[in-house]
């Protein structure tokens, strides 16, 4: 369990990230290796690491770069991938995941990172951090390699909740745009609503209602609304933020990852096919490595929970050191930008706008209130 | 409009395909070029082509290979991509799409092929061909490049209807397995139900109910049920048939296509990056062409409408000659195998089994009734 009276290892201007060492498919060794990668690159980062103290002490003892920058919190229990969120919500105390979130709740760390069970992590985050005022359903947002100049789009929800109504879709638009402004440095992100076609008559009644709501709140939310988009637009450049429900988003995310993995395996086979293609692979090594980096899902590892009183980054369960380090980098960036306060202000502002009469779209957008 | 008393251009053992020449993004020239590709490869194929007679006569006149193998049916109107299905269903007579389906209804052709508006094509097919006895919601099935030995998986529904209940999911399992047996030559296809996780507690109440139903009917449907699968399994080898609703399936399909297109564009850029990589591209040309062929969406062009009294192949709206030819090849294969009669028999058999007590799974499956 977390021990409240230990001082966090905070150097001058250092940002502390709370990390769940357990619960990932590759165990605590992969997590610690990820911390090492991050610590080597970034002198301004510190960690509180949660899990089995004896095991973690053994892993950390060998790593000089973590000395004085990583504090341990013993947690005797581990949330497994098969635990039900509802059980963990009731009986999760004593797990490394619970302890990890607790550090953010207490203000000892700014952002939490875990590779564990997504449903359980969302349940613990909801019960300990609580929803932001005005948010009905928190969402998980992910980054997606795209044709846009910045190289990435934001998609949400990718799995916090399998349902969403029109009001939730509007909040996803507001929160996703806030994330794109702060995480991707876009002044006025373009938001699209995922559907089976771009014509207004396509999709469910709920989506048609959401289409109207999101359009009406574009000025208050500080985004441009491009209307319905299709699956092919997720990696495209028609918009920067893709809004969908957690069922569809989760399946789209995993379909995209699976397709990328299939093609990269086929590519490897193609280059091993004969002597000529092997020579070609050697010649093209530099270009192919850049390509691999561009589409490597580990580099965009880290779903962000939006809509809570605190930021939580969910890393892939199968993340290796590179994946964990990418999630920590994202956590650091969000902590540094004061993202959660900005998101809270934007949600509050959109909520107030929602109580007003429909706004005049010709009015200057994304200004006046000074919220990023 | 179709002229009933013209004898179809049927040679000895020739199979006639009804083709909608209009309504695709590239116009009738691309469709006719596709017919030429197919006719050159396959001496056993004949066509009835529907559209503007003057325009089509000009396009066909130049193509010797189509002489005596392609009959024209004048249709003065065209269904556009923006027409609403409900309007076409009521006022679609006189369109090339309507005329194309009519040829199958009259028995002049075995299978219909169209590049037009999917919703309108399904609406016209439903109203003219009618649903098979026992089918509630027809579905569109597509082929998906996969890690399985045959190279493809079947997924349905990819867009016939945005809703599906547990009974519909069961019918999709039965129809998809029948398609996999006849189209992919699999004796006992493995069926999976798409969800956000593989654990039994994941997903909506409807999906949990469908999970039980599909498992209980595995013997009658002649398939093996692998349970819930995730987006990453769509191109994988855990199952051969992916069952989902038309909203989710459509978005997964377009997300997969969009991801494949993104990577192939990145790959092209990578090989054009510098002199070394350009040399590499030349050396690897053969291997890369095989790879491109393996993942080229045009080669798997053709969604099949399942659950009607007649087979309809929906080609991609943007299909070029190669894409149209691939759709025609699929139509020919299905016509040749007598697929629709087999599917009808299987649906009827599953319907009867559904009225029985749950079957003993240890009994020999997919036998006894002689239905493929």
PDB file of C-alpha atoms in Angstrom, chain A residues 81 84 144-145 147 162 194-196 199 201 203-204 207 230-232 234-235 247-248 250-252 254-256 258-263 265-267 269-271 273-274 276-277 279-280 283-284 287 290-291 294-295, chain B residues 81 84 144-145 147 162 194-196 199 201 203-204 207 230-232 234-235 247-248 250-252 254-256 258-263 265-267 269-271 273-274 276-277 279-280 283-284 287 290-291 294-295:
ATOM      1  CA  UNK A  81      -6.114  -9.108 -17.282  1.00  0.00           C
ATOM      2  CA  UNK A  84     -13.574  -7.826 -13.653  1.00  0.00           C
ATOM      3  CA  UNK A 144      -3.204   7.440 -34.732  1.00  0.00           C
ATOM      4  CA  UNK A 145      -0.551   7.763 -37.496  1.00  0.00           C
ATOM      5  CA  UNK A 147      -1.453  12.023 -43.337  1.00  0.00           C
ATOM      6  CA  UNK A 162     -19.183   0.618 -25.039  1.00  0.00           C
ATOM      7  CA  UNK A 194     -17.323   8.517 -37.365  1.00  0.00           C
ATOM      8  CA  UNK A 195     -20.182   7.033 -39.396  1.00  0.00           C
ATOM      9  CA  UNK A 196     -20.834   4.589 -42.249  1.00  0.00           C
ATOM     10  CA  UNK A 199     -24.262  11.995 -46.100  1.00  0.00           C
ATOM     11  CA  UNK A 201     -29.095  10.642 -43.713  1.00  0.00           C
ATOM     12  CA  UNK A 203     -26.313   6.262 -39.370  1.00  0.00           C
ATOM     13  CA  UNK A 204     -28.399   5.965 -36.223  1.00  0.00           C
ATOM     14  CA  UNK A 207     -25.490   9.992 -34.485  1.00  0.00           C
ATOM     15  CA  UNK A 230     -15.710   7.285 -42.581  1.00  0.00           C
ATOM     16  CA  UNK A 231     -13.247   4.621 -41.417  1.00  0.00           C
ATOM     17  CA  UNK A 232     -10.867   5.527 -44.241  1.00  0.00           C
ATOM     18  CA  UNK A 234      -9.139   7.857 -39.456  1.00  0.00           C
ATOM     19  CA  UNK A 235      -5.553   7.868 -40.800  1.00  0.00           C
ATOM     20  CA  UNK A 247     -17.132  -0.080 -28.942  1.00  0.00           C
ATOM     21  CA  UNK A 248     -16.545   1.144 -32.492  1.00  0.00           C
ATOM     22  CA  UNK A 250     -11.835  -0.015 -29.846  1.00  0.00           C
ATOM     23  CA  UNK A 251     -12.526  -2.241 -32.842  1.00  0.00           C
ATOM     24  CA  UNK A 252     -11.241   0.354 -35.335  1.00  0.00           C
ATOM     25  CA  UNK A 254      -7.335  -2.931 -33.078  1.00  0.00           C
ATOM     26  CA  UNK A 255      -8.262  -3.456 -36.760  1.00  0.00           C
ATOM     27  CA  UNK A 256      -5.822  -0.736 -37.786  1.00  0.00           C
ATOM     28  CA  UNK A 258      -3.737  -5.700 -36.895  1.00  0.00           C
ATOM     29  CA  UNK A 259      -3.647  -4.539 -40.509  1.00  0.00           C
ATOM     30  CA  UNK A 260      -0.378  -2.653 -39.989  1.00  0.00           C
ATOM     31  CA  UNK A 261       1.150  -5.726 -38.316  1.00  0.00           C
ATOM     32  CA  UNK A 262      -0.008  -8.003 -41.162  1.00  0.00           C
ATOM     33  CA  UNK A 263       1.503  -5.760 -43.829  1.00  0.00           C
ATOM     34  CA  UNK A 265       5.075  -9.136 -41.627  1.00  0.00           C
ATOM     35  CA  UNK A 266       4.289  -9.563 -45.349  1.00  0.00           C
ATOM     36  CA  UNK A 267       6.928  -6.915 -46.087  1.00  0.00           C
ATOM     37  CA  UNK A 269       8.693 -11.962 -45.977  1.00  0.00           C
ATOM     38  CA  UNK A 270       8.917 -10.095 -49.299  1.00  0.00           C
ATOM     39  CA  UNK A 271      12.407  -8.867 -48.472  1.00  0.00           C
ATOM     40  CA  UNK A 273      12.151 -13.917 -50.611  1.00  0.00           C
ATOM     41  CA  UNK A 274      15.353 -14.181 -52.684  1.00  0.00           C
ATOM     42  CA  UNK A 276      17.912  -9.808 -54.985  1.00  0.00           C
ATOM     43  CA  UNK A 277      15.303  -8.755 -52.468  1.00  0.00           C
ATOM     44  CA  UNK A 279      20.281  -7.116 -51.271  1.00  0.00           C
ATOM     45  CA  UNK A 280      17.533  -4.571 -51.765  1.00  0.00           C
ATOM     46  CA  UNK A 283      20.316  -0.918 -49.599  1.00  0.00           C
ATOM     47  CA  UNK A 284      16.980   0.389 -48.364  1.00  0.00           C
ATOM     48  CA  UNK A 287      14.495   4.279 -45.528  1.00  0.00           C
ATOM     49  CA  UNK A 290      12.297   5.394 -40.979  1.00  0.00           C
ATOM     50  CA  UNK A 291       9.121   3.830 -42.372  1.00  0.00           C
ATOM     51  CA  UNK A 294       6.579   6.021 -38.686  1.00  0.00           C
ATOM     52  CA  UNK A 295       4.080   3.181 -38.331  1.00  0.00           C
TER      53      UNK A 295
ATOM     54  CA  UNK B  81     -24.200   7.940 -54.840  1.00  0.00           C
ATOM     55  CA  UNK B  84     -31.568   7.746 -50.832  1.00  0.00           C
ATOM     56  CA  UNK B 144     -10.261  -9.766 -46.072  1.00  0.00           C
ATOM     57  CA  UNK B 145      -6.525 -10.542 -46.588  1.00  0.00           C
ATOM     58  CA  UNK B 147      -2.793 -15.002 -42.185  1.00  0.00           C
ATOM     59  CA  UNK B 162     -26.555  -0.622 -39.153  1.00  0.00           C
ATOM     60  CA  UNK B 194     -16.376  -9.405 -33.018  1.00  0.00           C
ATOM     61  CA  UNK B 195     -16.203  -7.720 -29.606  1.00  0.00           C
ATOM     62  CA  UNK B 196     -13.998  -5.387 -27.546  1.00  0.00           C
ATOM     63  CA  UNK B 199     -13.676 -12.567 -22.107  1.00  0.00           C
ATOM     64  CA  UNK B 201     -18.240 -10.565 -19.663  1.00  0.00           C
ATOM     65  CA  UNK B 203     -19.660  -6.286 -24.711  1.00  0.00           C
ATOM     66  CA  UNK B 204     -23.381  -5.550 -24.865  1.00  0.00           C
ATOM     67  CA  UNK B 207     -23.571  -9.779 -27.991  1.00  0.00           C
ATOM     68  CA  UNK B 230     -11.078  -8.647 -31.352  1.00  0.00           C
ATOM     69  CA  UNK B 231     -10.312  -6.222 -34.183  1.00  0.00           C
ATOM     70  CA  UNK B 232      -6.763  -7.557 -34.424  1.00  0.00           C
ATOM     71  CA  UNK B 234      -9.894  -9.780 -38.476  1.00  0.00           C
ATOM     72  CA  UNK B 235      -6.741 -10.265 -40.584  1.00  0.00           C
ATOM     73  CA  UNK B 247     -22.115  -0.399 -38.597  1.00  0.00           C
ATOM     74  CA  UNK B 248     -19.043  -1.883 -36.922  1.00  0.00           C
ATOM     75  CA  UNK B 250     -18.330  -1.113 -42.349  1.00  0.00           C
ATOM     76  CA  UNK B 251     -16.063   1.001 -40.168  1.00  0.00           C
ATOM     77  CA  UNK B 252     -13.597  -1.866 -39.614  1.00  0.00           C
ATOM     78  CA  UNK B 254     -12.803   1.090 -44.274  1.00  0.00           C
ATOM     79  CA  UNK B 255     -10.303   1.499 -41.414  1.00  0.00           C
ATOM     80  CA  UNK B 256      -8.366  -1.540 -42.650  1.00  0.00           C
ATOM     81  CA  UNK B 258      -7.354   3.207 -45.150  1.00  0.00           C
ATOM     82  CA  UNK B 259      -4.495   1.837 -43.031  1.00  0.00           C
ATOM     83  CA  UNK B 260      -3.245  -0.370 -45.887  1.00  0.00           C
ATOM     84  CA  UNK B 261      -3.372   2.590 -48.277  1.00  0.00           C
ATOM     85  CA  UNK B 262      -1.496   4.825 -45.817  1.00  0.00           C
ATOM     86  CA  UNK B 263       1.280   2.280 -45.354  1.00  0.00           C
ATOM     87  CA  UNK B 265       1.914   5.359 -49.730  1.00  0.00           C
ATOM     88  CA  UNK B 266       4.536   5.652 -46.958  1.00  0.00           C
ATOM     89  CA  UNK B 267       6.354   2.692 -48.511  1.00  0.00           C
ATOM     90  CA  UNK B 269       7.825   7.519 -50.303  1.00  0.00           C
ATOM     91  CA  UNK B 270      10.451   5.465 -48.468  1.00  0.00           C
ATOM     92  CA  UNK B 271      11.656   3.906 -51.711  1.00  0.00           C
ATOM     93  CA  UNK B 273      13.766   8.829 -50.541  1.00  0.00           C
ATOM     94  CA  UNK B 274      17.299   8.630 -51.982  1.00  0.00           C
ATOM     95  CA  UNK B 276      20.163   3.876 -52.511  1.00  0.00           C
ATOM     96  CA  UNK B 277      16.503   3.268 -51.765  1.00  0.00           C
ATOM     97  CA  UNK B 279      18.161   1.155 -56.430  1.00  0.00           C
ATOM     98  CA  UNK B 280      16.729  -1.098 -53.752  1.00  0.00           C
ATOM     99  CA  UNK B 283      16.134  -4.903 -57.070  1.00  0.00           C
ATOM    100  CA  UNK B 284      13.101  -5.760 -54.966  1.00  0.00           C
ATOM    101  CA  UNK B 287       8.973  -9.216 -54.368  1.00  0.00           C
ATOM    102  CA  UNK B 290       3.902  -9.851 -55.132  1.00  0.00           C
ATOM    103  CA  UNK B 291       3.390  -8.025 -51.834  1.00  0.00           C
ATOM    104  CA  UNK B 294      -1.289  -9.716 -51.767  1.00  0.00           C
ATOM    105  CA  UNK B 295      -2.711  -6.610 -50.109  1.00  0.00           C
TER     106      UNK B 295
END
